[in-house]
PDB file of C-alpha atoms in Angstrom:
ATOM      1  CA  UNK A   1    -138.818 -73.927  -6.527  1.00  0.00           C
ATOM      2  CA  UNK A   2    -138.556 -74.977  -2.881  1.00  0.00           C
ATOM      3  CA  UNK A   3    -134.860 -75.708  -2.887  1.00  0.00           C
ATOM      4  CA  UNK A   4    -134.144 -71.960  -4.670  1.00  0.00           C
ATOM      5  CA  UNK A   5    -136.265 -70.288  -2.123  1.00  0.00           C
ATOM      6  CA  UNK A   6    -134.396 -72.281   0.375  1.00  0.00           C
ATOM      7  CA  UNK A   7    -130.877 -71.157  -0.451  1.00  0.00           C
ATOM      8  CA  UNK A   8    -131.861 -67.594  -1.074  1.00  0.00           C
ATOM      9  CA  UNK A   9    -132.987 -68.071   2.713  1.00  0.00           C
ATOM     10  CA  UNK A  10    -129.626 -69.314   3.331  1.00  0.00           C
ATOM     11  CA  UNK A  11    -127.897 -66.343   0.977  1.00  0.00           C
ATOM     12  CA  UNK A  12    -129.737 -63.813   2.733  1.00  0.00           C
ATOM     13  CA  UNK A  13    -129.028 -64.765   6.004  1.00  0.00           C
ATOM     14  CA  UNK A  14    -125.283 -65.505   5.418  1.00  0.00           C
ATOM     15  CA  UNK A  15    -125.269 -62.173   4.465  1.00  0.00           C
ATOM     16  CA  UNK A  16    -126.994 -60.468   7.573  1.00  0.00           C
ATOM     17  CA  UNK A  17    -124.468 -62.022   9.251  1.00  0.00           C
ATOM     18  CA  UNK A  18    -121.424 -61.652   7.850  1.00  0.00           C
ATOM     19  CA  UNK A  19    -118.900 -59.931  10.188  1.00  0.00           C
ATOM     20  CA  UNK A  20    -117.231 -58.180   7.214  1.00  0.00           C
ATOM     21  CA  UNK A  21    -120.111 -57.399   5.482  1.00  0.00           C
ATOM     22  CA  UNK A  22    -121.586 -55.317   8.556  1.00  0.00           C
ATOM     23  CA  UNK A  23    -118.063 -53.501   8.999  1.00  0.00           C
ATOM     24  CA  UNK A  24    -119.113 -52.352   5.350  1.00  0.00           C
ATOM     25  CA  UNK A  25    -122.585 -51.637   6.068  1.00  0.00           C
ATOM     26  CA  UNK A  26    -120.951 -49.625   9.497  1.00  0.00           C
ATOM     27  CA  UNK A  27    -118.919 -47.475   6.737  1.00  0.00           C
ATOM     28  CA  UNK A  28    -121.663 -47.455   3.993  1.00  0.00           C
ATOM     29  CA  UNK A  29    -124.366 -45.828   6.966  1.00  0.00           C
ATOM     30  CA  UNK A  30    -121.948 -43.461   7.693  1.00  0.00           C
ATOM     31  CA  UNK A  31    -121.835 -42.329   4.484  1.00  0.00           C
ATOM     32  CA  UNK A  32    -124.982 -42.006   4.238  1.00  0.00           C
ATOM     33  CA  UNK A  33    -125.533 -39.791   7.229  1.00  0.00           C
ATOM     34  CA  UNK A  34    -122.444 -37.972   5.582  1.00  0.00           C
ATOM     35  CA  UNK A  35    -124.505 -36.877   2.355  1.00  0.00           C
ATOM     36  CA  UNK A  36    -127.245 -35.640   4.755  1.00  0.00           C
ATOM     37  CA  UNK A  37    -124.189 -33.548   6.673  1.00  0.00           C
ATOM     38  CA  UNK A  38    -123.597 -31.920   3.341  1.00  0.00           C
ATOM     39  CA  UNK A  39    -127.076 -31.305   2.860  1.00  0.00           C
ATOM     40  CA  UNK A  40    -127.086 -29.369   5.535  1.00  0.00           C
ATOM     41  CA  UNK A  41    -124.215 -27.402   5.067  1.00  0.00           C
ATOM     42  CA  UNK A  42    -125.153 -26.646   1.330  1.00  0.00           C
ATOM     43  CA  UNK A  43    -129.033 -25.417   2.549  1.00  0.00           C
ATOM     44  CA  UNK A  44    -130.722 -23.179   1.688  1.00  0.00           C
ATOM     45  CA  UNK A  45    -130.915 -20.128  -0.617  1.00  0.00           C
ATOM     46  CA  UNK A  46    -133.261 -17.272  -1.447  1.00  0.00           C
ATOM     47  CA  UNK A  47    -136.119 -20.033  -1.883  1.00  0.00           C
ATOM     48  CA  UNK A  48    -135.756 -23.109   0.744  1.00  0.00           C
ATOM     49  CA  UNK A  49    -137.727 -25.514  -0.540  1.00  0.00           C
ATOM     50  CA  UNK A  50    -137.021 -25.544  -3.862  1.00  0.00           C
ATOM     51  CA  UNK A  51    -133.162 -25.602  -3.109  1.00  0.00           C
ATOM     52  CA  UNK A  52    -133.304 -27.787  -0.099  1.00  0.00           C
ATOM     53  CA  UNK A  53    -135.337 -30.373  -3.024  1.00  0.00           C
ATOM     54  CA  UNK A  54    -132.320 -30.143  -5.646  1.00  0.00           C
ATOM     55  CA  UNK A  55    -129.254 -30.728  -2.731  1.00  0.00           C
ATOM     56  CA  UNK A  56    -131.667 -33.693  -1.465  1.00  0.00           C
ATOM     57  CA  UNK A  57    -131.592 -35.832  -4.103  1.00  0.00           C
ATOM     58  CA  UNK A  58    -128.552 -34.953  -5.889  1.00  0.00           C
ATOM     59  CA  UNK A  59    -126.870 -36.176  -2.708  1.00  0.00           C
ATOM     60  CA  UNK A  60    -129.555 -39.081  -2.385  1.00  0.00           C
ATOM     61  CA  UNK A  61    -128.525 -40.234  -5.751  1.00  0.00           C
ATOM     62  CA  UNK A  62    -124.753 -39.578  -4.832  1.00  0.00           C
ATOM     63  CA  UNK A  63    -125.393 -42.008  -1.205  1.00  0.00           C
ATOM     64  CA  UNK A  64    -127.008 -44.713  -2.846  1.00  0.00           C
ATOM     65  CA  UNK A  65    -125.746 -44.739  -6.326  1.00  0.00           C
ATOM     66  CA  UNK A  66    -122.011 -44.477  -6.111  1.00  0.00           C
ATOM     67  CA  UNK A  67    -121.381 -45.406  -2.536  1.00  0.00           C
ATOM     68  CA  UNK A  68    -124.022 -48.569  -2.960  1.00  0.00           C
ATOM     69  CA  UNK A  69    -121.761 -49.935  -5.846  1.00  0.00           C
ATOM     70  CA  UNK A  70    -118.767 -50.733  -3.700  1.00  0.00           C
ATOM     71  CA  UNK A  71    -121.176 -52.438  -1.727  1.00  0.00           C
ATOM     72  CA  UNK A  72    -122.620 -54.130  -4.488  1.00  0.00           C
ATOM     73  CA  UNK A  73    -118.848 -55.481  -5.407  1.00  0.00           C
ATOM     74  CA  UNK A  74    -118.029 -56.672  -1.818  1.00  0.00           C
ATOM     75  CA  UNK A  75    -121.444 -58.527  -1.320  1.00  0.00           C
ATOM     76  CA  UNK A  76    -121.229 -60.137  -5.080  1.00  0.00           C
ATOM     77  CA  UNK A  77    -117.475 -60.745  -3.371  1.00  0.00           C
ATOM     78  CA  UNK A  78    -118.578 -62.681  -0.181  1.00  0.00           C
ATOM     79  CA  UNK A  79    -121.542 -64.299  -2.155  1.00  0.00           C
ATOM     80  CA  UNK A  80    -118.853 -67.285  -3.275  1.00  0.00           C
ATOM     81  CA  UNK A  81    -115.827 -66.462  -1.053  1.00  0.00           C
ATOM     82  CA  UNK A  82    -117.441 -67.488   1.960  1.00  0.00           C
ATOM     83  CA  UNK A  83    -119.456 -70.259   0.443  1.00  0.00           C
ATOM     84  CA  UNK A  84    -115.338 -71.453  -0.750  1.00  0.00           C
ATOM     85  CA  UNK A  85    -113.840 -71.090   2.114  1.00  0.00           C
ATOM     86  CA  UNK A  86    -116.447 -73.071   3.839  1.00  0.00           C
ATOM     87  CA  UNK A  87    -116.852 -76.153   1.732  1.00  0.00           C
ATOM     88  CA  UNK A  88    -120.584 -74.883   1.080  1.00  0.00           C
ATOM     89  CA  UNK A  89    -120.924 -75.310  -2.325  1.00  0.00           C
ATOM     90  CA  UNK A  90    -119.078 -78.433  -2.756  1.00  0.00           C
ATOM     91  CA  UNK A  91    -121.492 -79.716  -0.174  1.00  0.00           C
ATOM     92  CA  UNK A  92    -124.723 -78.304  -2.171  1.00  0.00           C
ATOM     93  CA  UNK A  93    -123.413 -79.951  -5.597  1.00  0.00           C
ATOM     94  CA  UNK A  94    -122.840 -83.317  -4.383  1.00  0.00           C
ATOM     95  CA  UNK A  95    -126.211 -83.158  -3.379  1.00  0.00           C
ATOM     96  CA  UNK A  96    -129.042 -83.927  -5.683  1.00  0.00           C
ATOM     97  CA  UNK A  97    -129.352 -80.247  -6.866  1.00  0.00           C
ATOM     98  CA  UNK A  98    -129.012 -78.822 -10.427  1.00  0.00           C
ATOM     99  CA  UNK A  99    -126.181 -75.873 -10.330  1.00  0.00           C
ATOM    100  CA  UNK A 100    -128.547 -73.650 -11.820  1.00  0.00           C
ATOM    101  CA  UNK A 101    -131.015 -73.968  -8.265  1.00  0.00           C
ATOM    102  CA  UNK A 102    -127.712 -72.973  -6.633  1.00  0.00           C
ATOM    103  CA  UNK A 103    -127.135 -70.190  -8.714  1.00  0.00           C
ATOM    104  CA  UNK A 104    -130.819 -68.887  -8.922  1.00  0.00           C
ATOM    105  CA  UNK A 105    -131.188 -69.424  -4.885  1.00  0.00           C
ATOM    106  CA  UNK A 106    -127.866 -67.245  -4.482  1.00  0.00           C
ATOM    107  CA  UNK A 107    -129.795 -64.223  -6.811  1.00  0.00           C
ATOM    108  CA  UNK A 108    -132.556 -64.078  -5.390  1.00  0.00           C
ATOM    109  CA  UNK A 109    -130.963 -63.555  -1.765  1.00  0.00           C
ATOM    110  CA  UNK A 110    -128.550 -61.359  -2.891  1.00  0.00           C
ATOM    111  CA  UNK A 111    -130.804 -59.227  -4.621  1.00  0.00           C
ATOM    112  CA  UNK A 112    -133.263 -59.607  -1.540  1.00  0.00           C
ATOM    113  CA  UNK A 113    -130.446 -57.939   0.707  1.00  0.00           C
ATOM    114  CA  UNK A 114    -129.563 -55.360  -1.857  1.00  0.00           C
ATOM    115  CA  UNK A 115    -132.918 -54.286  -2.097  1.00  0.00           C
ATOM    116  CA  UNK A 116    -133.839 -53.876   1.838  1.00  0.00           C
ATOM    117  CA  UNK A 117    -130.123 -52.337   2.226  1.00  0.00           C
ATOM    118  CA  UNK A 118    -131.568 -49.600   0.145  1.00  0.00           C
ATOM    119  CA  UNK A 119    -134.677 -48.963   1.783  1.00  0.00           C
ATOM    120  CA  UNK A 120    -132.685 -49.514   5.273  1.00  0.00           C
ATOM    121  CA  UNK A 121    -130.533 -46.454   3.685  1.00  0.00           C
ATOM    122  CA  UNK A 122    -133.457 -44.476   2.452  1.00  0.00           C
ATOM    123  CA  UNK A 123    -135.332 -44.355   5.863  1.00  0.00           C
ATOM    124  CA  UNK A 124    -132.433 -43.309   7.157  1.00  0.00           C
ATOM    125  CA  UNK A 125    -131.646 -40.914   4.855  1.00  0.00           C
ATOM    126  CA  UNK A 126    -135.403 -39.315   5.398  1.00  0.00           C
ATOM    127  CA  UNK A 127    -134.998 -39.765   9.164  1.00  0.00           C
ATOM    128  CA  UNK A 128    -132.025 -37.409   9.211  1.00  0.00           C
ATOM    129  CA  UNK A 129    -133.414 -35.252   6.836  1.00  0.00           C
ATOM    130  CA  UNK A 130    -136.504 -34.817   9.159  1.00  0.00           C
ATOM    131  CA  UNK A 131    -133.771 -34.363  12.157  1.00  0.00           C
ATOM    132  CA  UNK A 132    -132.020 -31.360  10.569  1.00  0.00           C
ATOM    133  CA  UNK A 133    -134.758 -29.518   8.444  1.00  0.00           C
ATOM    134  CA  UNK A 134    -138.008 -30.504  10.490  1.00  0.00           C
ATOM    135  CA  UNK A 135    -140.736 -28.679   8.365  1.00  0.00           C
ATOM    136  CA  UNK A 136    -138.642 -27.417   5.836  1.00  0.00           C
ATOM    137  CA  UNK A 137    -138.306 -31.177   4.512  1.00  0.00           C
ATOM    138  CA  UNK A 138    -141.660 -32.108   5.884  1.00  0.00           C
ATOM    139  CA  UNK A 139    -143.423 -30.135   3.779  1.00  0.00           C
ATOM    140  CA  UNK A 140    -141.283 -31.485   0.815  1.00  0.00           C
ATOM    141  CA  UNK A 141    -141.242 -35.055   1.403  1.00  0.00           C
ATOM    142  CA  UNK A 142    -143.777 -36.281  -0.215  1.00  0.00           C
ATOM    143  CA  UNK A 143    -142.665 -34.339  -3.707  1.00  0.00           C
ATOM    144  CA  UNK A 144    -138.938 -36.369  -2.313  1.00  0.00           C
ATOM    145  CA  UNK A 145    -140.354 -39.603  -2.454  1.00  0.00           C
ATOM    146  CA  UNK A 146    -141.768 -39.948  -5.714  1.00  0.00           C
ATOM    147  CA  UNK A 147    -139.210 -38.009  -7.344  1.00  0.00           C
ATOM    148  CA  UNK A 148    -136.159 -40.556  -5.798  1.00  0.00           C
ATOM    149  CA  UNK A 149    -138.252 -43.880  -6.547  1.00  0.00           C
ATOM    150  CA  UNK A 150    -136.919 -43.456  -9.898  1.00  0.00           C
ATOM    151  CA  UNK A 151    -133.399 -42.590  -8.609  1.00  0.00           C
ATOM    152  CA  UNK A 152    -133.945 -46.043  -6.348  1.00  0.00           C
ATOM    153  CA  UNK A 153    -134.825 -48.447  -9.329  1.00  0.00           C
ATOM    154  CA  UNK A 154    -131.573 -47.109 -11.270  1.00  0.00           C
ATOM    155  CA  UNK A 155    -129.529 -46.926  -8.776  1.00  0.00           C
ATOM    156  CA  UNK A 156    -130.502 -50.762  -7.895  1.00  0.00           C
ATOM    157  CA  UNK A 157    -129.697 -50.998 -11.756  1.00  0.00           C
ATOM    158  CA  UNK A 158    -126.661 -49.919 -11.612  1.00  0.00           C
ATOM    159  CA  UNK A 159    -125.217 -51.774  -8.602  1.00  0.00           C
ATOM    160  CA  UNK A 160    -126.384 -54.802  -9.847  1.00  0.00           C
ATOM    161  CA  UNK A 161    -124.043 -54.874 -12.938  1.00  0.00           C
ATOM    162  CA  UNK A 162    -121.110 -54.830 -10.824  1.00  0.00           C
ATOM    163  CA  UNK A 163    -122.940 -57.605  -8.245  1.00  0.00           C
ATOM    164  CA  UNK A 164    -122.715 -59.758 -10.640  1.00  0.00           C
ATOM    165  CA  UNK A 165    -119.570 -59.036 -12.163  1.00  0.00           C
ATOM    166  CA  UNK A 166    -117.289 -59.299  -8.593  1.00  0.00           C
ATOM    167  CA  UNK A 167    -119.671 -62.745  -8.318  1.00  0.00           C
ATOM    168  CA  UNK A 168    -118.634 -64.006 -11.586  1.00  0.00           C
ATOM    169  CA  UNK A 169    -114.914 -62.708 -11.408  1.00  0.00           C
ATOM    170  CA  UNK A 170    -115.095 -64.696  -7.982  1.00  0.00           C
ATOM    171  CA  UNK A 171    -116.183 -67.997  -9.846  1.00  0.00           C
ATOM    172  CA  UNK A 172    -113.276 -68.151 -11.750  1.00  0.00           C
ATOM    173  CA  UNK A 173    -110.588 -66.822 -10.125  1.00  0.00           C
ATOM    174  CA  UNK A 174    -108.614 -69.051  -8.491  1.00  0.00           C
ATOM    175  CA  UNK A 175    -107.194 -66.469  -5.703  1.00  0.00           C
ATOM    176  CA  UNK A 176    -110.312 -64.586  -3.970  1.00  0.00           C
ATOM    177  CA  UNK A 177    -108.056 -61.827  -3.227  1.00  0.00           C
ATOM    178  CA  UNK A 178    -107.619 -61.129  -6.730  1.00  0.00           C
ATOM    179  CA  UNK A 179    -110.961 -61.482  -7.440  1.00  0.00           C
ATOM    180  CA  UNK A 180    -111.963 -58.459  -4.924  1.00  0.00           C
ATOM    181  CA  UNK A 181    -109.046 -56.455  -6.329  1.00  0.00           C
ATOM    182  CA  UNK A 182    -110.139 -57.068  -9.987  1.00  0.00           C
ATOM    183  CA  UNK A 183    -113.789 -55.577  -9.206  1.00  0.00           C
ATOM    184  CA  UNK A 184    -112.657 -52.693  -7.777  1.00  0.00           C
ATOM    185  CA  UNK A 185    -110.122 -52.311 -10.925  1.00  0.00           C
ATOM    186  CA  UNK A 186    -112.823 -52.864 -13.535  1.00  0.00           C
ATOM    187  CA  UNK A 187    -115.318 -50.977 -11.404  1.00  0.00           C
ATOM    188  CA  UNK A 188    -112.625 -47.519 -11.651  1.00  0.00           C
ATOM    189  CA  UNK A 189    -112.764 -48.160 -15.658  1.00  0.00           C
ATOM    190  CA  UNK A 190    -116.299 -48.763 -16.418  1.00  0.00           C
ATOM    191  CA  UNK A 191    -116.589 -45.572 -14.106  1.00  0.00           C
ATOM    192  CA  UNK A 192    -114.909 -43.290 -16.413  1.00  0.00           C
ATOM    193  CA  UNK A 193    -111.931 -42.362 -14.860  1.00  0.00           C
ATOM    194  CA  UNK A 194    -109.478 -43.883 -16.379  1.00  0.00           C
ATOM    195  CA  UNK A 195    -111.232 -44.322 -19.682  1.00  0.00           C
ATOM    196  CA  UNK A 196    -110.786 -40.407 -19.296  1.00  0.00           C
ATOM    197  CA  UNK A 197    -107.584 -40.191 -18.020  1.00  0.00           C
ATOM    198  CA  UNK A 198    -106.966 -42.209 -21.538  1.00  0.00           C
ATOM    199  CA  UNK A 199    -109.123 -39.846 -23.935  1.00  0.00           C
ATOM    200  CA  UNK A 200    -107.202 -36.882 -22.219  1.00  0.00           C
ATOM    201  CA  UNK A 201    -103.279 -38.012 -23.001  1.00  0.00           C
ATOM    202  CA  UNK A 202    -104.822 -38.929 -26.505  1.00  0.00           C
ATOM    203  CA  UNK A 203    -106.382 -36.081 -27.395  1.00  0.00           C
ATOM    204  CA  UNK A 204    -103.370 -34.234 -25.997  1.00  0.00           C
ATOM    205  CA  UNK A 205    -100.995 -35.991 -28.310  1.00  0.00           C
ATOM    206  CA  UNK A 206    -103.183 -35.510 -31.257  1.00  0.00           C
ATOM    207  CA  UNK A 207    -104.568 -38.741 -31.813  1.00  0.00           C
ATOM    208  CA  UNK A 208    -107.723 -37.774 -32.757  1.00  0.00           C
ATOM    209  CA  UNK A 209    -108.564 -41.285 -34.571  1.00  0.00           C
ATOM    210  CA  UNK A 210    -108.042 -42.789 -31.173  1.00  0.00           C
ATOM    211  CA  UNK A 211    -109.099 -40.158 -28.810  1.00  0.00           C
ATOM    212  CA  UNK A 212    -112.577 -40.586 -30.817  1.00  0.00           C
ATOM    213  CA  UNK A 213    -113.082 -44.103 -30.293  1.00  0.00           C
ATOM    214  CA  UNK A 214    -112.194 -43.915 -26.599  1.00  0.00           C
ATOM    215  CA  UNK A 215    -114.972 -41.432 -26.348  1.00  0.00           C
ATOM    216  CA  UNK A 216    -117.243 -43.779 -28.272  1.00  0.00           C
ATOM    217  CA  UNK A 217    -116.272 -46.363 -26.026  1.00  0.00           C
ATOM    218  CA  UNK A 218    -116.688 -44.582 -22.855  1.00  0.00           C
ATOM    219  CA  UNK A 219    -119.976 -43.534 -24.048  1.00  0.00           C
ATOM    220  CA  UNK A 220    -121.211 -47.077 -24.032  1.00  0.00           C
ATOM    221  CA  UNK A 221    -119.844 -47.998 -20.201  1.00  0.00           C
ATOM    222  CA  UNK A 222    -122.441 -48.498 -17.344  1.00  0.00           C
ATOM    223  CA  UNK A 223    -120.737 -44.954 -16.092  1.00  0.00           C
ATOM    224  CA  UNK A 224    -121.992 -42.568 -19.115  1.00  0.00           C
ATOM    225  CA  UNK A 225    -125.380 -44.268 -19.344  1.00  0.00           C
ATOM    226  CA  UNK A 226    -126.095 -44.190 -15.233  1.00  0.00           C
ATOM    227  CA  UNK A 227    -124.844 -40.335 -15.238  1.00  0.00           C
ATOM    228  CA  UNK A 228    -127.327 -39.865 -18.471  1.00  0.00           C
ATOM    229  CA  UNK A 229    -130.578 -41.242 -17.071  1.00  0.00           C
ATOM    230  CA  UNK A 230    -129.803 -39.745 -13.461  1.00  0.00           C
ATOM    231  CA  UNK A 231    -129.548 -36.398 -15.007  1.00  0.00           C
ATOM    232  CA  UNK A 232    -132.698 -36.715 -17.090  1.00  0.00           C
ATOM    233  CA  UNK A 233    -134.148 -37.725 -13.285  1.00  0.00           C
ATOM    234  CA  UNK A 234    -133.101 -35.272 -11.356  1.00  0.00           C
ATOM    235  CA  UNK A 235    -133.978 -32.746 -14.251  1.00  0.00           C
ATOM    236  CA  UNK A 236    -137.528 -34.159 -14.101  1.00  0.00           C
ATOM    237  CA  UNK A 237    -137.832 -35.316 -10.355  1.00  0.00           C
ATOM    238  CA  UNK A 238    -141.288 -36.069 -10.247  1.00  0.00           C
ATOM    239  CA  UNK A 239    -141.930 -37.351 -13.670  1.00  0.00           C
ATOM    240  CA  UNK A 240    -141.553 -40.931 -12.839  1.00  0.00           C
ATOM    241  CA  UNK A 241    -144.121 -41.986 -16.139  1.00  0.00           C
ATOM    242  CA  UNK A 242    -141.727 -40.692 -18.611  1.00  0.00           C
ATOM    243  CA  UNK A 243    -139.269 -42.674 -16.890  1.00  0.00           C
ATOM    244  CA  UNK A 244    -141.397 -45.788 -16.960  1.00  0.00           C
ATOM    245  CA  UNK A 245    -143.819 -45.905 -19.611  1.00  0.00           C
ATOM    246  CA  UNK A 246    -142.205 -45.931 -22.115  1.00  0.00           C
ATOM    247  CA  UNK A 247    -138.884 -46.724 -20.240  1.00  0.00           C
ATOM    248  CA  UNK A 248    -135.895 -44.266 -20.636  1.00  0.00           C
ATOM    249  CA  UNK A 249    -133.837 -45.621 -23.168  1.00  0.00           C
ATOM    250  CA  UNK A 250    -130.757 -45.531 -20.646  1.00  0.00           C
ATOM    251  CA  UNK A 251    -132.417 -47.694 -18.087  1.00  0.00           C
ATOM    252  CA  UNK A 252    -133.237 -50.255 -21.116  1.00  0.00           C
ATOM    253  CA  UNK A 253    -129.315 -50.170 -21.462  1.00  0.00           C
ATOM    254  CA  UNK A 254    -128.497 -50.927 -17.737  1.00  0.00           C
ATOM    255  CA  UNK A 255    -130.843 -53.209 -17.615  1.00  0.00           C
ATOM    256  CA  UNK A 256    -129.801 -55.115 -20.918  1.00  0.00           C
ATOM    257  CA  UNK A 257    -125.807 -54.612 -18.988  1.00  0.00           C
ATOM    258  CA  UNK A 258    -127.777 -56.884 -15.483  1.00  0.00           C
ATOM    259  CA  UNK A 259    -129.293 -59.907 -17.730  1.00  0.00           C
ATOM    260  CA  UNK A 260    -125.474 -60.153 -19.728  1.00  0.00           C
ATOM    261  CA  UNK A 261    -123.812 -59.636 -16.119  1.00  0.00           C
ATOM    262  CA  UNK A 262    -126.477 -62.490 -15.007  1.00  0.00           C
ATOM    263  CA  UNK A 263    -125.618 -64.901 -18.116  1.00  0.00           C
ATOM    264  CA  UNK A 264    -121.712 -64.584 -17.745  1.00  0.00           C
ATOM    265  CA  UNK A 265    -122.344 -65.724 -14.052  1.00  0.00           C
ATOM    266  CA  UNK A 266    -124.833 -68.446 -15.291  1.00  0.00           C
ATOM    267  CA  UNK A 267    -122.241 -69.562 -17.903  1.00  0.00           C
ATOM    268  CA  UNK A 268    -119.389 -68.972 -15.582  1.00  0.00           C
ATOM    269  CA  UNK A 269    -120.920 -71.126 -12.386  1.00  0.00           C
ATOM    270  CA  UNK A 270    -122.206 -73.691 -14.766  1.00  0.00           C
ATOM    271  CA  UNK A 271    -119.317 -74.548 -16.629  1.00  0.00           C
ATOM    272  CA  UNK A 272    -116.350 -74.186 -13.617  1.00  0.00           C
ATOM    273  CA  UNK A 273    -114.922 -77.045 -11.397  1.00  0.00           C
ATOM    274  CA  UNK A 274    -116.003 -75.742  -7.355  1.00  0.00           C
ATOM    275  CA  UNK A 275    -112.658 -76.367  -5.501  1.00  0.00           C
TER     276      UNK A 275
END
């Protein structure tokens, strides 16, 4: 347990200070302080409150969901390109160290990061909320909080699935470029779009056989299932028990999509030559 907990130290601090990682982070902020700027210009109807709630977290879940994933991909990314480029894991399995310490340590960091990233994205999210609505938000926030927590763990979810995927499409690709390249590629599937762009020039051409099972199949991607429970959130904002206990049948699904994400990397790190 010591050596694990000893390279997630080292993961999560080869991570804080990774150069490309915090241009990123630089453009991930940004975006963040973005979805408050359209907050703002989007506020607030007949009844403030209640509208300046709805834009909040639509464009909470927006920030952190969809902009977090590309993060997600270039961390899972860096994870094992930088560790390749300097030597670092050939040095760690020489030593007397099972794989699966390596591999476990490396999780556990990651996830570490990913996790205070989000909260480091949520204060400031609420910060600039506070900056441009004062009491308006003030006297929401509270209602905010437990009604994005919800939004958070999915989100996390989510991300997480394509973590592991750019770290396992890393691991056995020979050319990291590729690797990167191949996320983002799989990432734009899984996400729909082209899985719709598909089920449109079917359906156009009459293939209804086909058109049908692209629909099925898009049904079942990370995409259709994140976009389901987020709307059954932010329908029910503060109804984090129904979310919970029993859990959402959705989140069961993304979560079920992390531990088979998590046991291609385990097979994929455990079974490839580190060169």
């Amino acid at each position: 347990m010591g050596n694990v907990l000893n390279i997630a130290r080292k993961e999560f601090s080869d991570l804080v200070n990774n150069r490309y990682i915090l241009v990123v982070l630089a453009l991930y902020f940004f975006m963040v302080a973005y979805a408050v700027y359209e907050v703002h210009n989007g506020s607030p109807g007949s009844s403030p409150e209640k509208s300046l709630f709805g834009l909040a977290t639509s464009h909470y879940y927006m920030a952190i969901d969809f902009y977090g994933v590309l993060i997600g991909i270039v961390i899972g990314f860096m994870a094992v390109s930088s560790e390749l480029r300097g030597n670092a894991l050939n040095t760690l399995i020489v030593k007397p160290i099972y794989r699966d310490t390596i591999i476990n340590g490396k999780f556990i960091g990651a996830l570490g990061y990913l996790v205070c990233l989000f909260i480091m994205a949520t204060m400031l999210y609420l910060s600039l909320l506070l900056v441009f609505f004062g009491v308006s938000f003030g006297s929401i926030i509270l209602e905010f909080v437990m009604g994005t927590i919800p939004l958070f763990v999915a989100s996390l979810a989510y991300v997480l699935i394509f973590f592991f995927l750019s770290m396992a499409l890393s691991i056995v690709t020979k050319g990291q470029s590729y690797a990167l390249i191949l996320s983002i590629f799989l990432f734009e599937i899984v996400d729909g779009n082209i899985l719709s762009g598909i089920w449109v020039i079917l359906d156009s051409l009459g293939l209804a056989d086909y058109s049908k099972m692209c629909n099925l199949v898009a049904e079942a991607t990370p995409f259709f299932i994140n976009s389901e429970l987020t709307s059954n959130i932010l329908s029910h904002p503060t109804s984090i028990v129904s979310i919970f206990f029993p859990p959402d049948a959705n989140l069961v699904k993304l979560v079920l999509y992390v531990v088979l994400m998590i046991i291609i990397c385990y097979i994929a790190f455990l079974r490839s030559d580190i060169s």
